[in-house]
Short mmCIF file of C-alpha atoms in Angstrom, two decimals:
data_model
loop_
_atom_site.label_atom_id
_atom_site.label_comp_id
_atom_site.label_asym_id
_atom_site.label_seq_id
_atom_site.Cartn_x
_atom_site.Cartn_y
_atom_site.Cartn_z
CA UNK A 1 90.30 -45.55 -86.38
CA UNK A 2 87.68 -48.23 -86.43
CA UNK A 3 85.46 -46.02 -88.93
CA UNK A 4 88.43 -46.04 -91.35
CA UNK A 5 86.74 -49.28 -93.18
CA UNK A 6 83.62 -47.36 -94.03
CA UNK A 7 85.90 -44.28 -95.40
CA UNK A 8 88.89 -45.62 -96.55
CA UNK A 9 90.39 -48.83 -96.17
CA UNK A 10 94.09 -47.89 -97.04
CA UNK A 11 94.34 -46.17 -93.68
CA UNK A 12 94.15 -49.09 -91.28
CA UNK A 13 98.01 -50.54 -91.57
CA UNK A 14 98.82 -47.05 -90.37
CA UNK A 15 97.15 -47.17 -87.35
CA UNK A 16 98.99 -47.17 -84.01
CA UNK A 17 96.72 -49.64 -82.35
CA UNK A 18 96.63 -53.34 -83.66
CA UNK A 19 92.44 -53.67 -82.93
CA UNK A 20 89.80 -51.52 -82.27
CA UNK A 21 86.23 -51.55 -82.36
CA UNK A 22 83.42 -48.67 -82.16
CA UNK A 23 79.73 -47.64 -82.08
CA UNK A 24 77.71 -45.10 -83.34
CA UNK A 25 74.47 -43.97 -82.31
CA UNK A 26 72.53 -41.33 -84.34
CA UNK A 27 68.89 -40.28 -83.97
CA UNK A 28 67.27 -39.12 -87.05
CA UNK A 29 64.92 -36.89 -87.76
CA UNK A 30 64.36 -35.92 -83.75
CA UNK A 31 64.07 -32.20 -85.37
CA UNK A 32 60.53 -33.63 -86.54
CA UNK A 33 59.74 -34.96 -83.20
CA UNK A 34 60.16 -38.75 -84.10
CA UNK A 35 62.13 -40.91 -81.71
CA UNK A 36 61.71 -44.42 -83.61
CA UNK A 37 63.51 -43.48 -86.46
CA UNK A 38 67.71 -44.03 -86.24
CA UNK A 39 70.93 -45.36 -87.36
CA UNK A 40 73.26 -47.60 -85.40
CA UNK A 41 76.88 -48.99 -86.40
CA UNK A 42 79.61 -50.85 -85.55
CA UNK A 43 82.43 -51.23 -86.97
CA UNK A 44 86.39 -52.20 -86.30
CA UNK A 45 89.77 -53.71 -87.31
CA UNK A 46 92.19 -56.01 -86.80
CA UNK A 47 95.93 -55.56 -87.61
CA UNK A 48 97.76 -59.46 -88.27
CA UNK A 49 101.31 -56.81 -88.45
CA UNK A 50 102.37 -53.95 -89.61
CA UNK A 51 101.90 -54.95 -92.94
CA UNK A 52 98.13 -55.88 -93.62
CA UNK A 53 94.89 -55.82 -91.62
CA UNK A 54 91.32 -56.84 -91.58
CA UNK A 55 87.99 -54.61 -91.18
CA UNK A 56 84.42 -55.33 -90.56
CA UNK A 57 81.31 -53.02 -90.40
CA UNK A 58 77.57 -53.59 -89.85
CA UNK A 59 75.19 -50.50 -90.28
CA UNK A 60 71.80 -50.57 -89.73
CA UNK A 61 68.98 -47.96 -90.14
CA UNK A 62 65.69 -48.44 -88.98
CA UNK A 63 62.76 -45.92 -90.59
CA UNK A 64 60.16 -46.38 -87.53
CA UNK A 65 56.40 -47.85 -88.14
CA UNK A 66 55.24 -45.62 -91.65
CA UNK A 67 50.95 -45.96 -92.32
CA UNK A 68 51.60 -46.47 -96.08
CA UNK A 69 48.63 -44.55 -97.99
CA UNK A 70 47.64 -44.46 -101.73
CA UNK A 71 47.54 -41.06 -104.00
CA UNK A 72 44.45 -40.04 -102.54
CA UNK A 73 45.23 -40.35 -98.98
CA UNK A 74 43.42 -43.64 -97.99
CA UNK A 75 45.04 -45.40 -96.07
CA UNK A 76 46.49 -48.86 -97.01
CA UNK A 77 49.12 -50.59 -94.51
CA UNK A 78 51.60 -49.93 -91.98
CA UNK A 79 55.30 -50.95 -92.29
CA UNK A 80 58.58 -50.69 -90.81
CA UNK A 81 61.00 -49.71 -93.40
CA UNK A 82 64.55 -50.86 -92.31
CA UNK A 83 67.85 -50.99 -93.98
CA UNK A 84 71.54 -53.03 -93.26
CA UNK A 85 74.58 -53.58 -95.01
CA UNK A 86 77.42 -56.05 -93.89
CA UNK A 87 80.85 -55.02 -94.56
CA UNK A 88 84.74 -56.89 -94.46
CA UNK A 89 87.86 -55.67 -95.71
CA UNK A 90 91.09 -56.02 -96.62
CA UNK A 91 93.82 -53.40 -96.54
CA UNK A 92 97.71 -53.65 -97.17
CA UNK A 93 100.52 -51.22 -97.17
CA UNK A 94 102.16 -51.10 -100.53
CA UNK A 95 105.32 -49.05 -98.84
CA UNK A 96 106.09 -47.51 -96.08
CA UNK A 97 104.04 -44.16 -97.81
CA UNK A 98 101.18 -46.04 -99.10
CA UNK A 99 98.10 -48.34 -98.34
CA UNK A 100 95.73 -50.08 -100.34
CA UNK A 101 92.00 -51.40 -99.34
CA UNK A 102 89.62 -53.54 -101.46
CA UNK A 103 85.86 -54.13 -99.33
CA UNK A 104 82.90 -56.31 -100.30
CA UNK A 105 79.13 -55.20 -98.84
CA UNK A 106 76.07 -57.04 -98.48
CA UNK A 107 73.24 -54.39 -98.36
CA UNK A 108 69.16 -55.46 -97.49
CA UNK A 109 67.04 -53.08 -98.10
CA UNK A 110 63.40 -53.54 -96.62
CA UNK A 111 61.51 -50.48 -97.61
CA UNK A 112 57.84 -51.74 -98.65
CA UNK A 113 55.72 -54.90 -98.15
CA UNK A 114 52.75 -56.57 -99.38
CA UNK A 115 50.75 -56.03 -102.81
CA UNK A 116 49.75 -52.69 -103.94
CA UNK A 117 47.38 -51.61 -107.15
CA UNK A 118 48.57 -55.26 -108.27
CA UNK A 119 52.37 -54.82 -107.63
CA UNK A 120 54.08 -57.00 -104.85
CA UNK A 121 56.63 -55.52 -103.47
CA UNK A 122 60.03 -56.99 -101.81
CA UNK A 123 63.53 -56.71 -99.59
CA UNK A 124 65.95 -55.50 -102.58
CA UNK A 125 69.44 -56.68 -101.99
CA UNK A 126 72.87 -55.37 -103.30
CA UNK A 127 76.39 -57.10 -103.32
CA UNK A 128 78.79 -53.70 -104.17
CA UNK A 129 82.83 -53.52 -103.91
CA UNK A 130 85.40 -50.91 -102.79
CA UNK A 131 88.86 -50.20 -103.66
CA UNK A 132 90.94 -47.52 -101.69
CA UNK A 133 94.27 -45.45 -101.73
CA UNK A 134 95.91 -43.54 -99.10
CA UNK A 135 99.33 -42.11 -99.27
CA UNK A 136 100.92 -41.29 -95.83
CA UNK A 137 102.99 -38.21 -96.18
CA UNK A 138 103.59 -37.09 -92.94
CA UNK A 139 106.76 -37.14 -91.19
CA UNK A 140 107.69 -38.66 -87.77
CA UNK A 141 106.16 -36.10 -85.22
CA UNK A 142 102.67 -36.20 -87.52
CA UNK A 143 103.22 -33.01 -89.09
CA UNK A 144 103.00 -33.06 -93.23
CA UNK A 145 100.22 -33.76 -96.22
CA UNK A 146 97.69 -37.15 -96.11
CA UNK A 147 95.75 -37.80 -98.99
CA UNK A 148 93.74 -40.38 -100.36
CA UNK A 149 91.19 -41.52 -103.46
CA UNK A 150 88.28 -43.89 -102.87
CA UNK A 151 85.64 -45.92 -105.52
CA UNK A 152 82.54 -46.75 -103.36
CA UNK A 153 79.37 -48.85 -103.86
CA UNK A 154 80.35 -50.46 -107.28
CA UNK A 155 77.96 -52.82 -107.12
CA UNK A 156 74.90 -54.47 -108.52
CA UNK A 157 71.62 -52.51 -109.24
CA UNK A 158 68.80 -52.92 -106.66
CA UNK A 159 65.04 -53.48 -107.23
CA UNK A 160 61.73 -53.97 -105.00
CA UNK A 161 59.66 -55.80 -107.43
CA UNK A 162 60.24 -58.94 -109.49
CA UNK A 163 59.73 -56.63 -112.01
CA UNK A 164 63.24 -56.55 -114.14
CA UNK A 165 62.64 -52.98 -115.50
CA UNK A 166 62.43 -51.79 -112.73
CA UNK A 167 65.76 -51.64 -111.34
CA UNK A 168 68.07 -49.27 -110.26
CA UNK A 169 71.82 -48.34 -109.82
CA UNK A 170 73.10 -47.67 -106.31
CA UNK A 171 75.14 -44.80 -105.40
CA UNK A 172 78.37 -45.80 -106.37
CA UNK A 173 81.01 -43.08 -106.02
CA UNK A 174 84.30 -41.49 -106.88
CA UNK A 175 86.06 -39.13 -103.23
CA UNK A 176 89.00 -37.58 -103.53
CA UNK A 177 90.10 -35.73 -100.22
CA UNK A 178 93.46 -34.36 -98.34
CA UNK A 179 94.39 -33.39 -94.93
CA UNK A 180 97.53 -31.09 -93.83
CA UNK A 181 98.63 -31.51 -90.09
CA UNK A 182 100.28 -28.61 -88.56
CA UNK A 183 102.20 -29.78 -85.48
CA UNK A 184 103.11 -26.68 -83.40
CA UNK A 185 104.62 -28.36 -80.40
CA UNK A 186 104.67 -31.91 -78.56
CA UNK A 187 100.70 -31.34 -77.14
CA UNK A 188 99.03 -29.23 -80.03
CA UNK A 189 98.58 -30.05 -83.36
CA UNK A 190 95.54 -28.35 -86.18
CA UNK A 191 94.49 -30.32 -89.23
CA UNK A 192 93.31 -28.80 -91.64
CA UNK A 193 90.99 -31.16 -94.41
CA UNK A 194 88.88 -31.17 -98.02
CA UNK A 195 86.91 -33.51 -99.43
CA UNK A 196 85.18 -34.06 -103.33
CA UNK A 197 82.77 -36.69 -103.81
CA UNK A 198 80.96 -37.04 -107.19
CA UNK A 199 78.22 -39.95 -107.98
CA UNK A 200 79.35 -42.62 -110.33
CA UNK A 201 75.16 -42.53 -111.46
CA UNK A 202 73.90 -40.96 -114.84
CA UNK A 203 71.45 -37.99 -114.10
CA UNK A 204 67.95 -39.93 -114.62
CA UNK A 205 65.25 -38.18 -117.11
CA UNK A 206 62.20 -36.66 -116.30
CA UNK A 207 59.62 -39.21 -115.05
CA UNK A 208 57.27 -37.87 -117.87
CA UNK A 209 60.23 -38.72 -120.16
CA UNK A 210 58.95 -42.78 -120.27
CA UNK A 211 61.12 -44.00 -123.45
CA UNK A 212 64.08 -41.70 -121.44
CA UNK A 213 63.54 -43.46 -118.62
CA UNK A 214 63.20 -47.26 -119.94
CA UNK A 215 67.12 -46.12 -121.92
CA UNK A 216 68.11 -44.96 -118.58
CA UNK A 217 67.26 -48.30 -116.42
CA UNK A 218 68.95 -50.52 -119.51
CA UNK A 219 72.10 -49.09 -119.01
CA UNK A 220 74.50 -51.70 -117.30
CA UNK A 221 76.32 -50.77 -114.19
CA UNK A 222 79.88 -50.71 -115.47
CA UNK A 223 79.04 -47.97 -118.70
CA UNK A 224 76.85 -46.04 -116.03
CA UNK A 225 79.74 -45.30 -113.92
CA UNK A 226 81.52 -43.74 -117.27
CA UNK A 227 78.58 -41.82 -118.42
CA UNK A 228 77.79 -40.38 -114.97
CA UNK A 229 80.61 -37.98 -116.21
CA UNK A 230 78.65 -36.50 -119.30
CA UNK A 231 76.35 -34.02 -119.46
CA UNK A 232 75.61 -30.64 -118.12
CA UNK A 233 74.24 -31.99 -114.86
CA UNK A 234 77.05 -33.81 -114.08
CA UNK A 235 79.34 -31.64 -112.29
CA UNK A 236 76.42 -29.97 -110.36
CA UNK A 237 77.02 -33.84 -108.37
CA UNK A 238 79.89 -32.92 -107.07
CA UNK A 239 79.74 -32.18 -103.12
CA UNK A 240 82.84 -30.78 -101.43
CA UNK A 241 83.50 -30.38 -96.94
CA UNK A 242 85.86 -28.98 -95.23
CA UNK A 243 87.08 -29.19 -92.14
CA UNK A 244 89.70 -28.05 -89.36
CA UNK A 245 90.33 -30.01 -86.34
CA UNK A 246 92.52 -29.09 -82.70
CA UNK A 247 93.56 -31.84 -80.60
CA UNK A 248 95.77 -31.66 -77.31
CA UNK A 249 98.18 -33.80 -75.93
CA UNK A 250 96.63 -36.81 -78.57
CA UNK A 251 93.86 -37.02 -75.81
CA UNK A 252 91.20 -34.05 -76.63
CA UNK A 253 90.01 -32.71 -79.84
CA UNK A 254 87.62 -29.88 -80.96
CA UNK A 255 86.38 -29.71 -84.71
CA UNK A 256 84.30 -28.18 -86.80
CA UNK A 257 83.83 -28.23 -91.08
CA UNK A 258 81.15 -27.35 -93.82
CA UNK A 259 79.08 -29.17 -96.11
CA UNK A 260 78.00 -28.04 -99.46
CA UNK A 261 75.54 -30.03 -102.33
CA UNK A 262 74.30 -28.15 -105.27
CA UNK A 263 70.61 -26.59 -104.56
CA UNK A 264 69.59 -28.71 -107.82
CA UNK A 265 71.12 -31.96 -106.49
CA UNK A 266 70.08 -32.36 -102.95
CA UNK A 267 70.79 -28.62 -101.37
CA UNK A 268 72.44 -30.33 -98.33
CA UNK A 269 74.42 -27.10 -96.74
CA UNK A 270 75.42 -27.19 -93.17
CA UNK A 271 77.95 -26.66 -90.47
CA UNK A 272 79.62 -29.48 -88.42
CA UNK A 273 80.74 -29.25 -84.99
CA UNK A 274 81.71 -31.97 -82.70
CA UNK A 275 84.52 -33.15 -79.65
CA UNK A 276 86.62 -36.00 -79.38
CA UNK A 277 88.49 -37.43 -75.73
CA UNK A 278 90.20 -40.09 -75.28
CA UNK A 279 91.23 -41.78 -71.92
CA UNK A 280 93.14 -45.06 -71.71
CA UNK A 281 91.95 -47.68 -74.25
CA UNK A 282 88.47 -45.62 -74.80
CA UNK A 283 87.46 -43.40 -77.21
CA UNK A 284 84.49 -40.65 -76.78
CA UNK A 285 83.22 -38.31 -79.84
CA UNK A 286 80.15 -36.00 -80.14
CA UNK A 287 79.16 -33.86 -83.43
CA UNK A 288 75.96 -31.68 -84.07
CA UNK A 289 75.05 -30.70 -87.53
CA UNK A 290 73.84 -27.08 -87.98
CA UNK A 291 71.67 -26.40 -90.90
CA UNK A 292 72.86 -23.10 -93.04
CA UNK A 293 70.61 -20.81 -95.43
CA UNK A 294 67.87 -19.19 -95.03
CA UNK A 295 66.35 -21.82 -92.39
CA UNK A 296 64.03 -23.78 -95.57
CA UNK A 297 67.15 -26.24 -95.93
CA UNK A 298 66.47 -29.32 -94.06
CA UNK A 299 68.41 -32.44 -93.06
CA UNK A 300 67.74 -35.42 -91.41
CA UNK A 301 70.41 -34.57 -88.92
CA UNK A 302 69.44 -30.95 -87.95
CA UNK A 303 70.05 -30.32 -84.53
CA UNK A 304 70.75 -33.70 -83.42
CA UNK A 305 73.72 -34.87 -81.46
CA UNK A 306 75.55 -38.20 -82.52
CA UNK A 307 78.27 -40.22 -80.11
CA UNK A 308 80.20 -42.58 -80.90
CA UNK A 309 82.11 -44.69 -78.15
CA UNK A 310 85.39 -46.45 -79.38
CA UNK A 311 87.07 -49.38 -77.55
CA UNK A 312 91.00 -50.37 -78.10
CA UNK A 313 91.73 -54.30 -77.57
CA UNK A 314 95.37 -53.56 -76.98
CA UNK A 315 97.18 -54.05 -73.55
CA UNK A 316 99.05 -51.51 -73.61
#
């Protein structure tokens, strides 16, 4: 779909539409009562023929107005912390099985302004690269096994000071996932889907470790995403989803899947539920993330409900 160039770019030459666009609206932390705080996208492709295709993307994540303080509370400035990142690909099938994707990203990142305790800080700014496989293994009527391997966010370190030690890697990353459709008859059809992910970023040392920490920043990009697989900590970084989806006649869908993160790296556990319908050359989807645990386990997306509203160019 129009999202594929954000996931993974091999997919789009399999498409059955030649161009589609979409939008995404999420809210984020509404749980906390904020309502200036979200994340908007858009995103879409462009098939020149069967064989090869185009994508695009812009994301953009705006933090709200934040009343900046220092360590004992005073307070200092206000700010509005946004983020963006720019996106085009490129995506070819290889066969008639196979599909491969390479995307470039510009990413701002605007997170603090103005001179504090003598540092000025400034917009940091990425350039990162993707390269994507997806192997088509279904038959005819859609029934039969997808998968596919992505390597995300290889890109240059960010920093928000002119301060050169003070850089830092972005999360570049490794996913590995598969889905198995199970068509029962011309209008239903279940999918069933996993998903690994694992950071291609070294486990930083303590920040009381300072000599650690200096090593840790002097590492280049390309031998950080080979060490990010040593260590103890390492696998802990690995997330893994699931998820099951119905869909009707190619027009409705329900789904639902899970979401689980170490409780040392992150602790992100939750459920996933969501709808899709689509009617003529639109698209409609809805998902709600519901936190799991004990209740202590929070995410910026508790209880919120996302849409996103997709849009097919062709005529038919």
């Amino acid at each position: 779909d129009a999202y594929s160039g954000f996931w993974n770019l091999g997919k789009v030459p399999f498409s059955k539409t030649n161009t589609n666009i979409g939008v995404t609206y999420t809210p984020w932390l509404t749980d906390l009562g904020l309502n200036d705080v979200y994340l908007a996208s858009l995103a879409g492709y462009h098939k020149f023929d069967d064989i090869q295709a185009v994508t695009f993307g812009l994301r953009y994540f705006s933090l709200g107005s934040i009343q900046f303080t220092d360590a004992n509370g005073n307070q200092l400035n206000t700010f509005r912390p946004r983020e963006y990142a720019i996106d085009a690909g490129y995506t070819r099938k290889l066969s008639s099985k196979s599909g491969l994707g390479i995307g470039l990203h510009y990413i701002s990142s605007d997170l603090a302004g103005g001179t504090v305790n003598g540092v000025t800080y400034k917009k940091g700014t990425s350039f990162a690269g993707d390269i994507h496989y997806f192997h088509n293994g279904q038959k005819e009527n859609g029934q039969g096994l997808n998968w596919g391997v992505t390597l995300s966010n290889l890109g240059t370190k960010i920093s928000y000071t002119s301060d050169a030690s003070q850089e830092d890697f972005i999360p570049a990353n490794l996913g590995i996932g598969a889905t198995y459709t199970k068509v029962f008859d011309a209008d239903n059809k279940m999918a069933f889907s996993g998903e690994f992910n694992k950071l291609l970023v070294p486990t930083p040392p303590s920040v009381t470790d300072s000599a650690g920490l200096a090593d840790y920043r002097d590492e280049s990009v390309v031998s950080s995403w080979f060490s990010s697989f040593s260590g103890s900590q390492e696998l802990r970084e690995v997330t893994a989803a699931l998820g099951i989806e119905y869909t009707y006649k190619d027009q409705f869908s329900v789904r639902t899947g899970y979401f689980y993160e170490n409780p040392e790296k992150g602790n992100r556990q939750y459920f996933t539920f969501g709808a899709g319908l689509k009617y003529s050359q639109f698209g409609l989807d809805f998902s709600y993330l519901l936190p799991s645990g004990s209740g202590v386990n929070r995410n910026p997306l508790s209880n919120t409900l996302r849409f996103t509203l997709s849009y097919s160019l062709d005529k038919k």
